[in-house]
Amino acid sequence: MRLILLGGPGAGKGTQAKILTEKEGIPQISTGDMLRSAIKAQTEMGLAAKKFMDAGQLVPDEVVIGLIRDRLGEDDAKGGFILDGFPRTTAQADALGELLEKLEMPLDAAVSIEVDDEELVSRLTGRLTCANCGAMYHKVNNPPKLAGVCDKCGSNELIVRDDDKEETIRKRLATYHDQTSPLIDYYDGKGLLKRISGIGTIDEIQQRLREAVGA
Ligand code: AP5
Ligand code: MG
Ligand code: ZN
């Protein structure tokens, strides 16, 4: 299965991709996670990207296209993948199309997870991320079983992402509406678009996602 997950910041792309990855045994490829790893490793690229991310803006296309080109060339992507947070501009979508054509790995679907803006803001202002394994929680909607401790790996470093301040969240939303939401029509035009509501429990949305892609 070769999928793209589209959706605004906080729509649940990461949450759903992680579940699908475990069930289907195909990698989640998140440009946001890759950029955050580069920041953690303090690479030159990471430090340059951080300025855009903290401002709620997109990192330049050539940077993320380069990351994806390398990542899709790795062996584990041969059996399928879930792209989470890429593509985010028409230029990225065009570059992905060319790359997948060369690799002879056509997309199966682009799923748009649809959630209204106010719900997105409330999800992101409550999000906690495990600094060790990347697992995601929500202070109210999806708390860890034991307060402050990751269910998955036991780490007690549950942090608020640097870009999850309300002001930055609003900027990320504006960036999404401006630059990324046109991809909904883009993939509709290619006959690949599936729309699902992203409101409901995490399990319900996973069920909708599986039905939408015939998994
Ligand atoms: P990225 O990391 O991709 O962030 P994003 O798109 O803003 O999305 P999020 O990761 O915030 O949300 P999500 O949809 O994964 O939701 P989640 O599952 O966590 O990108 C960050 C930045 O990197 C960008 O701003 C940009 O600067 C840069 N970047 C990345 N890719 C790029 C690209 N291709 N081009 C250029 N720049 C790029 O869920 C959110 C919260 O809600 C969690 O707390 C979760 O527990 C909770 N939740 C999940 N599902 C539900 C539910 N059903 N009900 C209630 N709560 C729920
Ligand atoms: Mg995410
Ligand atoms: Zn963890």
PDB file of C-alpha atoms and ligand atoms in Angstrom:
ATOM      1  CA  MET A   1       0.000   0.000   0.000  1.00  0.00           C
ATOM      2  CA  ARG A   2       1.326   3.435  -0.999  1.00  0.00           C
ATOM      3  CA  LEU A   3      -0.543   6.242   0.703  1.00  0.00           C
ATOM      4  CA  ILE A   4      -0.460   9.958   1.330  1.00  0.00           C
ATOM      5  CA  LEU A   5      -2.164  11.363   4.420  1.00  0.00           C
ATOM      6  CA  LEU A   6      -3.364  14.931   3.927  1.00  0.00           C
ATOM      7  CA  GLY A   7      -4.832  17.105   6.661  1.00  0.00           C
ATOM      8  CA  GLY A   8      -4.234  20.239   8.668  1.00  0.00           C
ATOM      9  CA  PRO A   9      -1.881  20.462  11.620  1.00  0.00           C
ATOM     10  CA  GLY A  10      -3.348  18.226  14.342  1.00  0.00           C
ATOM     11  CA  ALA A  11      -5.737  16.330  12.037  1.00  0.00           C
ATOM     12  CA  GLY A  12      -4.288  13.059  13.337  1.00  0.00           C
ATOM     13  CA  LYS A  13      -1.955  12.152  10.450  1.00  0.00           C
ATOM     14  CA  GLY A  14       0.799  10.981  12.783  1.00  0.00           C
ATOM     15  CA  THR A  15      -1.549   9.158  15.146  1.00  0.00           C
ATOM     16  CA  GLN A  16      -3.244   7.269  12.310  1.00  0.00           C
ATOM     17  CA  ALA A  17      -0.038   6.590  10.379  1.00  0.00           C
ATOM     18  CA  LYS A  18       1.564   4.986  13.438  1.00  0.00           C
ATOM     19  CA  ILE A  19      -1.358   2.566  13.904  1.00  0.00           C
ATOM     20  CA  LEU A  20      -1.473   1.667  10.229  1.00  0.00           C
ATOM     21  CA  THR A  21       2.284   1.112  10.211  1.00  0.00           C
ATOM     22  CA  GLU A  22       2.027  -1.429  13.011  1.00  0.00           C
ATOM     23  CA  LYS A  23      -0.851  -3.261  11.338  1.00  0.00           C
ATOM     24  CA  GLU A  24       0.468  -3.256   7.777  1.00  0.00           C
ATOM     25  CA  GLY A  25       4.200  -3.467   8.420  1.00  0.00           C
ATOM     26  CA  ILE A  26       5.005  -0.559   6.099  1.00  0.00           C
ATOM     27  CA  PRO A  27       6.956   2.531   7.181  1.00  0.00           C
ATOM     28  CA  GLN A  28       5.486   5.882   8.186  1.00  0.00           C
ATOM     29  CA  ILE A  29       7.472   8.565   6.426  1.00  0.00           C
ATOM     30  CA  SER A  30       6.972  11.908   8.148  1.00  0.00           C
ATOM     31  CA  THR A  31       8.959  14.897   6.914  1.00  0.00           C
ATOM     32  CA  GLY A  32       8.096  16.689  10.179  1.00  0.00           C
ATOM     33  CA  ASP A  33       9.666  13.854  12.215  1.00  0.00           C
ATOM     34  CA  MET A  34      12.699  13.769   9.901  1.00  0.00           C
ATOM     35  CA  LEU A  35      13.193  17.519  10.306  1.00  0.00           C
ATOM     36  CA  ARG A  36      12.840  17.277  14.092  1.00  0.00           C
ATOM     37  CA  SER A  37      15.495  14.512  14.144  1.00  0.00           C
ATOM     38  CA  ALA A  38      17.804  16.767  12.150  1.00  0.00           C
ATOM     39  CA  ILE A  39      17.215  19.566  14.674  1.00  0.00           C
ATOM     40  CA  LYS A  40      17.977  17.204  17.550  1.00  0.00           C
ATOM     41  CA  ALA A  41      21.192  16.127  15.823  1.00  0.00           C
ATOM     42  CA  GLN A  42      21.978  19.823  15.257  1.00  0.00           C
ATOM     43  CA  THR A  43      22.795  19.369  11.598  1.00  0.00           C
ATOM     44  CA  GLU A  44      23.125  22.468   9.446  1.00  0.00           C
ATOM     45  CA  MET A  45      19.960  21.525   7.574  1.00  0.00           C
ATOM     46  CA  GLY A  46      18.082  20.992  10.848  1.00  0.00           C
ATOM     47  CA  LEU A  47      19.075  24.333  12.268  1.00  0.00           C
ATOM     48  CA  ALA A  48      18.077  26.116   9.060  1.00  0.00           C
ATOM     49  CA  ALA A  49      14.728  24.265   9.012  1.00  0.00           C
ATOM     50  CA  LYS A  50      13.956  25.117  12.644  1.00  0.00           C
ATOM     51  CA  LYS A  51      13.590  28.822  11.809  1.00  0.00           C
ATOM     52  CA  PHE A  52      10.792  28.075   9.355  1.00  0.00           C
ATOM     53  CA  MET A  53       9.120  25.535  11.622  1.00  0.00           C
ATOM     54  CA  ASP A  54       9.076  27.827  14.654  1.00  0.00           C
ATOM     55  CA  ALA A  55       7.507  30.524  12.484  1.00  0.00           C
ATOM     56  CA  GLY A  56       4.753  28.160  11.301  1.00  0.00           C
ATOM     57  CA  GLN A  57       6.049  28.332   7.738  1.00  0.00           C
ATOM     58  CA  LEU A  58       7.025  25.583   5.327  1.00  0.00           C
ATOM     59  CA  VAL A  59      10.631  24.505   4.971  1.00  0.00           C
ATOM     60  CA  PRO A  60      11.816  25.131   1.364  1.00  0.00           C
ATOM     61  CA  ASP A  61      10.635  22.545  -1.161  1.00  0.00           C
ATOM     62  CA  GLU A  62      14.119  21.472  -2.261  1.00  0.00           C
ATOM     63  CA  VAL A  63      15.032  20.483   1.311  1.00  0.00           C
ATOM     64  CA  VAL A  64      12.051  18.202   1.909  1.00  0.00           C
ATOM     65  CA  ILE A  65      12.053  16.822  -1.634  1.00  0.00           C
ATOM     66  CA  GLY A  66      15.697  15.811  -1.069  1.00  0.00           C
ATOM     67  CA  LEU A  67      14.781  14.075   2.191  1.00  0.00           C
ATOM     68  CA  ILE A  68      11.951  12.152   0.539  1.00  0.00           C
ATOM     69  CA  ARG A  69      14.026  11.173  -2.480  1.00  0.00           C
ATOM     70  CA  ASP A  70      16.608   9.558  -0.182  1.00  0.00           C
ATOM     71  CA  ARG A  71      14.032   7.973   2.083  1.00  0.00           C
ATOM     72  CA  LEU A  72      11.921   6.392  -0.689  1.00  0.00           C
ATOM     73  CA  GLY A  73      15.074   4.862  -2.113  1.00  0.00           C
ATOM     74  CA  GLU A  74      15.579   2.789   1.033  1.00  0.00           C
ATOM     75  CA  ASP A  75      14.724  -0.894   1.015  1.00  0.00           C
ATOM     76  CA  ASP A  76      11.846  -0.828   3.494  1.00  0.00           C
ATOM     77  CA  ALA A  77       9.880   1.533   1.240  1.00  0.00           C
ATOM     78  CA  LYS A  78       9.763  -1.071  -1.541  1.00  0.00           C
ATOM     79  CA  GLY A  79       6.858  -2.851   0.137  1.00  0.00           C
ATOM     80  CA  GLY A  80       4.787   0.316   0.543  1.00  0.00           C
ATOM     81  CA  PHE A  81       4.724   3.442   2.687  1.00  0.00           C
ATOM     82  CA  ILE A  82       2.537   6.011   4.394  1.00  0.00           C
ATOM     83  CA  LEU A  83       3.560   9.589   3.680  1.00  0.00           C
ATOM     84  CA  ASP A  84       2.634  11.832   6.616  1.00  0.00           C
ATOM     85  CA  GLY A  85       3.002  15.571   6.030  1.00  0.00           C
ATOM     86  CA  PHE A  86       4.447  15.289   2.533  1.00  0.00           C
ATOM     87  CA  PRO A  87       3.674  16.599  -0.042  1.00  0.00           C
ATOM     88  CA  ARG A  88       2.586  20.019   1.212  1.00  0.00           C
ATOM     89  CA  THR A  89       2.852  22.125  -1.948  1.00  0.00           C
ATOM     90  CA  THR A  90       2.034  21.548  -5.592  1.00  0.00           C
ATOM     91  CA  ALA A  91       5.767  21.605  -6.392  1.00  0.00           C
ATOM     92  CA  GLN A  92       6.346  18.815  -3.845  1.00  0.00           C
ATOM     93  CA  ALA A  93       3.441  16.821  -5.275  1.00  0.00           C
ATOM     94  CA  ASP A  94       4.826  17.169  -8.808  1.00  0.00           C
ATOM     95  CA  ALA A  95       8.301  16.087  -7.632  1.00  0.00           C
ATOM     96  CA  LEU A  96       6.806  13.092  -5.817  1.00  0.00           C
ATOM     97  CA  GLY A  97       4.853  12.100  -8.919  1.00  0.00           C
ATOM     98  CA  GLU A  98       8.022  12.112 -11.029  1.00  0.00           C
ATOM     99  CA  LEU A  99       9.983  10.207  -8.423  1.00  0.00           C
ATOM    100  CA  LEU A 100       7.358   7.484  -8.005  1.00  0.00           C
ATOM    101  CA  GLU A 101       7.037   7.140 -11.752  1.00  0.00           C
ATOM    102  CA  LYS A 102      10.781   6.527 -12.009  1.00  0.00           C
ATOM    103  CA  LEU A 103      10.637   4.022  -9.166  1.00  0.00           C
ATOM    104  CA  GLU A 104       7.567   2.384 -10.782  1.00  0.00           C
ATOM    105  CA  MET A 105       5.719   2.680  -7.497  1.00  0.00           C
ATOM    106  CA  PRO A 106       2.359   4.360  -8.224  1.00  0.00           C
ATOM    107  CA  LEU A 107       0.286   5.797  -5.376  1.00  0.00           C
ATOM    108  CA  ASP A 108      -2.829   3.959  -4.261  1.00  0.00           C
ATOM    109  CA  ALA A 109      -4.567   6.876  -2.578  1.00  0.00           C
ATOM    110  CA  ALA A 110      -4.325  10.302  -0.954  1.00  0.00           C
ATOM    111  CA  VAL A 111      -6.560  10.421   2.108  1.00  0.00           C
ATOM    112  CA  SER A 112      -7.689  13.784   3.416  1.00  0.00           C
ATOM    113  CA  ILE A 113      -8.444  13.645   7.143  1.00  0.00           C
ATOM    114  CA  GLU A 114     -10.909  16.473   7.690  1.00  0.00           C
ATOM    115  CA  VAL A 115     -11.153  18.382  10.981  1.00  0.00           C
ATOM    116  CA  ASP A 116     -12.360  21.954  11.567  1.00  0.00           C
ATOM    117  CA  ASP A 117      -9.890  24.641  12.634  1.00  0.00           C
ATOM    118  CA  GLU A 118     -11.082  25.156  16.223  1.00  0.00           C
ATOM    119  CA  GLU A 119     -10.817  21.438  16.958  1.00  0.00           C
ATOM    120  CA  LEU A 120      -7.307  21.437  15.435  1.00  0.00           C
ATOM    121  CA  VAL A 121      -6.233  24.253  17.747  1.00  0.00           C
ATOM    122  CA  SER A 122      -7.615  22.485  20.800  1.00  0.00           C
ATOM    123  CA  ARG A 123      -5.871  19.235  19.873  1.00  0.00           C
ATOM    124  CA  LEU A 124      -2.504  20.866  19.366  1.00  0.00           C
ATOM    125  CA  THR A 125      -2.569  23.021  22.463  1.00  0.00           C
ATOM    126  CA  GLY A 126      -3.088  19.776  24.463  1.00  0.00           C
ATOM    127  CA  ARG A 127      -0.627  17.552  22.627  1.00  0.00           C
ATOM    128  CA  LEU A 128       2.236  15.825  24.405  1.00  0.00           C
ATOM    129  CA  THR A 129       4.952  14.046  22.443  1.00  0.00           C
ATOM    130  CA  CYS A 130       7.363  11.469  23.835  1.00  0.00           C
ATOM    131  CA  ALA A 131      10.868  12.853  23.342  1.00  0.00           C
ATOM    132  CA  ASN A 132      12.246   9.318  23.297  1.00  0.00           C
ATOM    133  CA  CYS A 133       9.982   7.343  20.909  1.00  0.00           C
ATOM    134  CA  GLY A 134       7.692   9.951  19.293  1.00  0.00           C
ATOM    135  CA  ALA A 135       4.427   8.514  20.680  1.00  0.00           C
ATOM    136  CA  MET A 136       1.667  11.147  20.849  1.00  0.00           C
ATOM    137  CA  TYR A 137      -0.787  11.895  23.627  1.00  0.00           C
ATOM    138  CA  HIS A 138      -3.316  14.576  24.434  1.00  0.00           C
ATOM    139  CA  LYS A 139      -3.627  16.027  27.930  1.00  0.00           C
ATOM    140  CA  VAL A 140      -7.415  15.525  27.886  1.00  0.00           C
ATOM    141  CA  ASN A 141      -8.445  13.367  24.893  1.00  0.00           C
ATOM    142  CA  ASN A 142      -5.733  10.740  24.982  1.00  0.00           C
ATOM    143  CA  PRO A 143      -3.657  10.906  28.167  1.00  0.00           C
ATOM    144  CA  PRO A 144      -0.953   8.341  28.925  1.00  0.00           C
ATOM    145  CA  LYS A 145      -2.085   5.600  31.345  1.00  0.00           C
ATOM    146  CA  LEU A 146       0.269   6.899  34.015  1.00  0.00           C
ATOM    147  CA  ALA A 147       0.560  10.717  34.131  1.00  0.00           C
ATOM    148  CA  GLY A 148       3.836  11.936  32.640  1.00  0.00           C
ATOM    149  CA  VAL A 149       5.033   8.477  31.528  1.00  0.00           C
ATOM    150  CA  CYS A 150       5.020   7.154  27.950  1.00  0.00           C
ATOM    151  CA  ASP A 151       2.849   4.002  27.567  1.00  0.00           C
ATOM    152  CA  LYS A 152       5.028   2.756  24.735  1.00  0.00           C
ATOM    153  CA  CYS A 153       8.569   3.139  26.058  1.00  0.00           C
ATOM    154  CA  GLY A 154       8.320   4.182  29.724  1.00  0.00           C
ATOM    155  CA  SER A 155      10.203   7.442  29.203  1.00  0.00           C
ATOM    156  CA  ASN A 156       9.137  10.309  31.480  1.00  0.00           C
ATOM    157  CA  GLU A 157      10.003  12.959  28.914  1.00  0.00           C
ATOM    158  CA  LEU A 158       6.584  13.917  27.542  1.00  0.00           C
ATOM    159  CA  ILE A 159       7.126  17.314  25.973  1.00  0.00           C
ATOM    160  CA  VAL A 160       5.182  20.095  24.257  1.00  0.00           C
ATOM    161  CA  ARG A 161       6.474  20.542  20.710  1.00  0.00           C
ATOM    162  CA  ASP A 162       8.203  23.891  20.061  1.00  0.00           C
ATOM    163  CA  ASP A 163       5.637  24.790  17.387  1.00  0.00           C
ATOM    164  CA  ASP A 164       2.599  23.900  19.521  1.00  0.00           C
ATOM    165  CA  LYS A 165       2.095  27.408  20.936  1.00  0.00           C
ATOM    166  CA  GLU A 166      -1.280  28.878  20.033  1.00  0.00           C
ATOM    167  CA  GLU A 167       0.207  31.730  17.988  1.00  0.00           C
ATOM    168  CA  THR A 168       2.358  29.336  15.947  1.00  0.00           C
ATOM    169  CA  ILE A 169      -0.534  26.893  15.574  1.00  0.00           C
ATOM    170  CA  ARG A 170      -2.626  29.677  13.975  1.00  0.00           C
ATOM    171  CA  LYS A 171       0.215  30.400  11.545  1.00  0.00           C
ATOM    172  CA  ARG A 172       0.548  26.699  10.684  1.00  0.00           C
ATOM    173  CA  LEU A 173      -3.187  26.593   9.983  1.00  0.00           C
ATOM    174  CA  ALA A 174      -2.968  29.608   7.672  1.00  0.00           C
ATOM    175  CA  THR A 175      -0.022  27.982   5.879  1.00  0.00           C
ATOM    176  CA  TYR A 176      -2.050  24.795   5.501  1.00  0.00           C
ATOM    177  CA  HIS A 177      -5.055  26.597   3.983  1.00  0.00           C
ATOM    178  CA  ASP A 178      -2.844  28.631   1.662  1.00  0.00           C
ATOM    179  CA  GLN A 179      -0.297  26.152   0.417  1.00  0.00           C
ATOM    180  CA  THR A 180      -1.377  22.598   1.230  1.00  0.00           C
ATOM    181  CA  SER A 181      -5.173  22.422   0.939  1.00  0.00           C
ATOM    182  CA  PRO A 182      -4.973  22.896  -2.882  1.00  0.00           C
ATOM    183  CA  LEU A 183      -3.551  19.353  -2.950  1.00  0.00           C
ATOM    184  CA  ILE A 184      -7.043  18.053  -2.159  1.00  0.00           C
ATOM    185  CA  ASP A 185      -8.195  19.144  -5.631  1.00  0.00           C
ATOM    186  CA  TYR A 186      -4.861  18.098  -7.120  1.00  0.00           C
ATOM    187  CA  TYR A 187      -5.302  14.464  -6.051  1.00  0.00           C
ATOM    188  CA  ASP A 188      -9.033  14.542  -6.743  1.00  0.00           C
ATOM    189  CA  GLY A 189      -8.136  15.447 -10.311  1.00  0.00           C
ATOM    190  CA  LYS A 190      -5.938  12.357 -10.478  1.00  0.00           C
ATOM    191  CA  GLY A 191      -8.752  10.149  -9.166  1.00  0.00           C
ATOM    192  CA  LEU A 192      -6.757   9.295  -6.034  1.00  0.00           C
ATOM    193  CA  LEU A 193      -8.555  11.340  -3.386  1.00  0.00           C
ATOM    194  CA  LYS A 194     -10.483   9.832  -0.466  1.00  0.00           C
ATOM    195  CA  ARG A 195     -12.028  12.101   2.152  1.00  0.00           C
ATOM    196  CA  ILE A 196     -12.718  10.946   5.685  1.00  0.00           C
ATOM    197  CA  SER A 197     -13.980  12.797   8.717  1.00  0.00           C
ATOM    198  CA  GLY A 198     -11.267  13.123  11.348  1.00  0.00           C
ATOM    199  CA  ILE A 199     -13.771  13.691  14.146  1.00  0.00           C
ATOM    200  CA  GLY A 200     -14.428  10.739  16.426  1.00  0.00           C
ATOM    201  CA  THR A 201     -12.309   8.346  18.409  1.00  0.00           C
ATOM    202  CA  ILE A 202      -8.861   7.368  17.176  1.00  0.00           C
ATOM    203  CA  ASP A 203     -10.155   3.813  16.554  1.00  0.00           C
ATOM    204  CA  GLU A 204     -13.162   5.037  14.584  1.00  0.00           C
ATOM    205  CA  ILE A 205     -10.954   7.122  12.347  1.00  0.00           C
ATOM    206  CA  GLN A 206      -8.570   4.218  11.816  1.00  0.00           C
ATOM    207  CA  GLN A 207     -11.560   2.136  10.735  1.00  0.00           C
ATOM    208  CA  ARG A 208     -12.650   4.839   8.251  1.00  0.00           C
ATOM    209  CA  LEU A 209      -9.123   5.092   6.936  1.00  0.00           C
ATOM    210  CA  ARG A 210      -8.841   1.332   6.412  1.00  0.00           C
ATOM    211  CA  GLU A 211     -12.193   1.250   4.627  1.00  0.00           C
ATOM    212  CA  ALA A 212     -11.235   4.206   2.429  1.00  0.00           C
ATOM    213  CA  VAL A 213      -8.077   2.482   1.206  1.00  0.00           C
ATOM    214  CA  GLY A 214      -9.480  -1.052   1.154  1.00  0.00           C
ATOM    215  CA  ALA A 215      -7.043  -2.339   3.815  1.00  0.00           C
TER     216      ALA A 215
HETATM  217  P1  AP5 B   1       4.496  18.203  10.912  1.00  0.00           P
HETATM  218  O1  AP5 B   1       5.296  17.541  11.937  1.00  0.00           O
HETATM  219  O2  AP5 B   1       4.075  17.438   9.734  1.00  0.00           O
HETATM  220  O3  AP5 B   1       3.251  18.881  11.612  1.00  0.00           O
HETATM  221  P2  AP5 B   1       1.754  19.196  11.143  1.00  0.00           P
HETATM  222  O4  AP5 B   1       1.348  18.922   9.763  1.00  0.00           O
HETATM  223  O5  AP5 B   1       1.535  20.586  11.604  1.00  0.00           O
HETATM  224  O6  AP5 B   1       0.914  18.175  11.835  1.00  0.00           O
HETATM  225  P3  AP5 B   1       1.057  17.641  13.266  1.00  0.00           P
HETATM  226  O7  AP5 B   1       2.157  16.678  13.377  1.00  0.00           O
HETATM  227  O8  AP5 B   1       1.038  18.805  14.213  1.00  0.00           O
HETATM  228  O9  AP5 B   1      -0.366  16.938  13.425  1.00  0.00           O
HETATM  229  P4  AP5 B   1      -0.843  15.467  13.016  1.00  0.00           P
HETATM  230  O10 AP5 B   1      -1.837  15.594  11.905  1.00  0.00           O
HETATM  231  O11 AP5 B   1       0.283  14.524  12.848  1.00  0.00           O
HETATM  232  O12 AP5 B   1      -1.687  15.137  14.320  1.00  0.00           O
HETATM  233  P5  AP5 B   1      -1.351  14.155  15.553  1.00  0.00           P
HETATM  234  O13 AP5 B   1      -1.586  12.754  15.150  1.00  0.00           O
HETATM  235  O14 AP5 B   1      -0.080  14.517  16.185  1.00  0.00           O
HETATM  236  O15 AP5 B   1       5.277  19.491  10.405  1.00  0.00           O
HETATM  237  C1  AP5 B   1       5.866  20.398  11.295  1.00  0.00           C
HETATM  238  C2  AP5 B   1       6.577  21.496  10.529  1.00  0.00           C
HETATM  239  O16 AP5 B   1       7.644  20.923   9.760  1.00  0.00           O
HETATM  240  C3  AP5 B   1       5.732  22.265   9.514  1.00  0.00           C
HETATM  241  O17 AP5 B   1       5.042  23.336  10.114  1.00  0.00           O
HETATM  242  C4  AP5 B   1       6.800  22.719   8.520  1.00  0.00           C
HETATM  243  O18 AP5 B   1       7.499  23.843   8.994  1.00  0.00           O
HETATM  244  C5  AP5 B   1       7.772  21.550   8.496  1.00  0.00           C
HETATM  245  N1  AP5 B   1       7.448  20.564   7.436  1.00  0.00           N
HETATM  246  C6  AP5 B   1       7.095  19.256   7.614  1.00  0.00           C
HETATM  247  N2  AP5 B   1       6.861  18.657   6.441  1.00  0.00           N
HETATM  248  C7  AP5 B   1       7.072  19.598   5.489  1.00  0.00           C
HETATM  249  C8  AP5 B   1       6.960  19.603   4.072  1.00  0.00           C
HETATM  250  N3  AP5 B   1       6.583  18.514   3.381  1.00  0.00           N
HETATM  251  N4  AP5 B   1       7.259  20.757   3.409  1.00  0.00           N
HETATM  252  C9  AP5 B   1       7.649  21.850   4.074  1.00  0.00           C
HETATM  253  N5  AP5 B   1       7.761  21.930   5.413  1.00  0.00           N
HETATM  254  C10 AP5 B   1       7.471  20.809   6.111  1.00  0.00           C
HETATM  255  O19 AP5 B   1      -2.558  14.560  16.546  1.00  0.00           O
HETATM  256  C11 AP5 B   1      -2.587  15.854  17.157  1.00  0.00           C
HETATM  257  C12 AP5 B   1      -3.117  15.759  18.593  1.00  0.00           C
HETATM  258  O20 AP5 B   1      -4.487  15.359  18.575  1.00  0.00           O
HETATM  259  C13 AP5 B   1      -2.402  14.728  19.492  1.00  0.00           C
HETATM  260  O21 AP5 B   1      -2.350  15.248  20.780  1.00  0.00           O
HETATM  261  C14 AP5 B   1      -3.312  13.498  19.434  1.00  0.00           C
HETATM  262  O22 AP5 B   1      -3.211  12.707  20.607  1.00  0.00           O
HETATM  263  C15 AP5 B   1      -4.686  14.156  19.302  1.00  0.00           C
HETATM  264  N6  AP5 B   1      -5.621  13.344  18.519  1.00  0.00           N
HETATM  265  C16 AP5 B   1      -5.338  12.560  17.434  1.00  0.00           C
HETATM  266  N7  AP5 B   1      -6.463  11.992  16.971  1.00  0.00           N
HETATM  267  C17 AP5 B   1      -7.474  12.452  17.747  1.00  0.00           C
HETATM  268  C18 AP5 B   1      -8.880  12.234  17.752  1.00  0.00           C
HETATM  269  N8  AP5 B   1      -9.477  11.418  16.869  1.00  0.00           N
HETATM  270  N9  AP5 B   1      -9.633  12.863  18.683  1.00  0.00           N
HETATM  271  C19 AP5 B   1      -9.054  13.675  19.599  1.00  0.00           C
HETATM  272  N10 AP5 B   1      -7.726  13.918  19.662  1.00  0.00           N
HETATM  273  C20 AP5 B   1      -6.940  13.320  18.733  1.00  0.00           C
HETATM  274 MG    MG B   2       2.423  14.741  12.854  1.00  0.00          MG
HETATM  275 ZN    ZN B   3       7.914   6.909  24.332  1.00  0.00          ZN
END
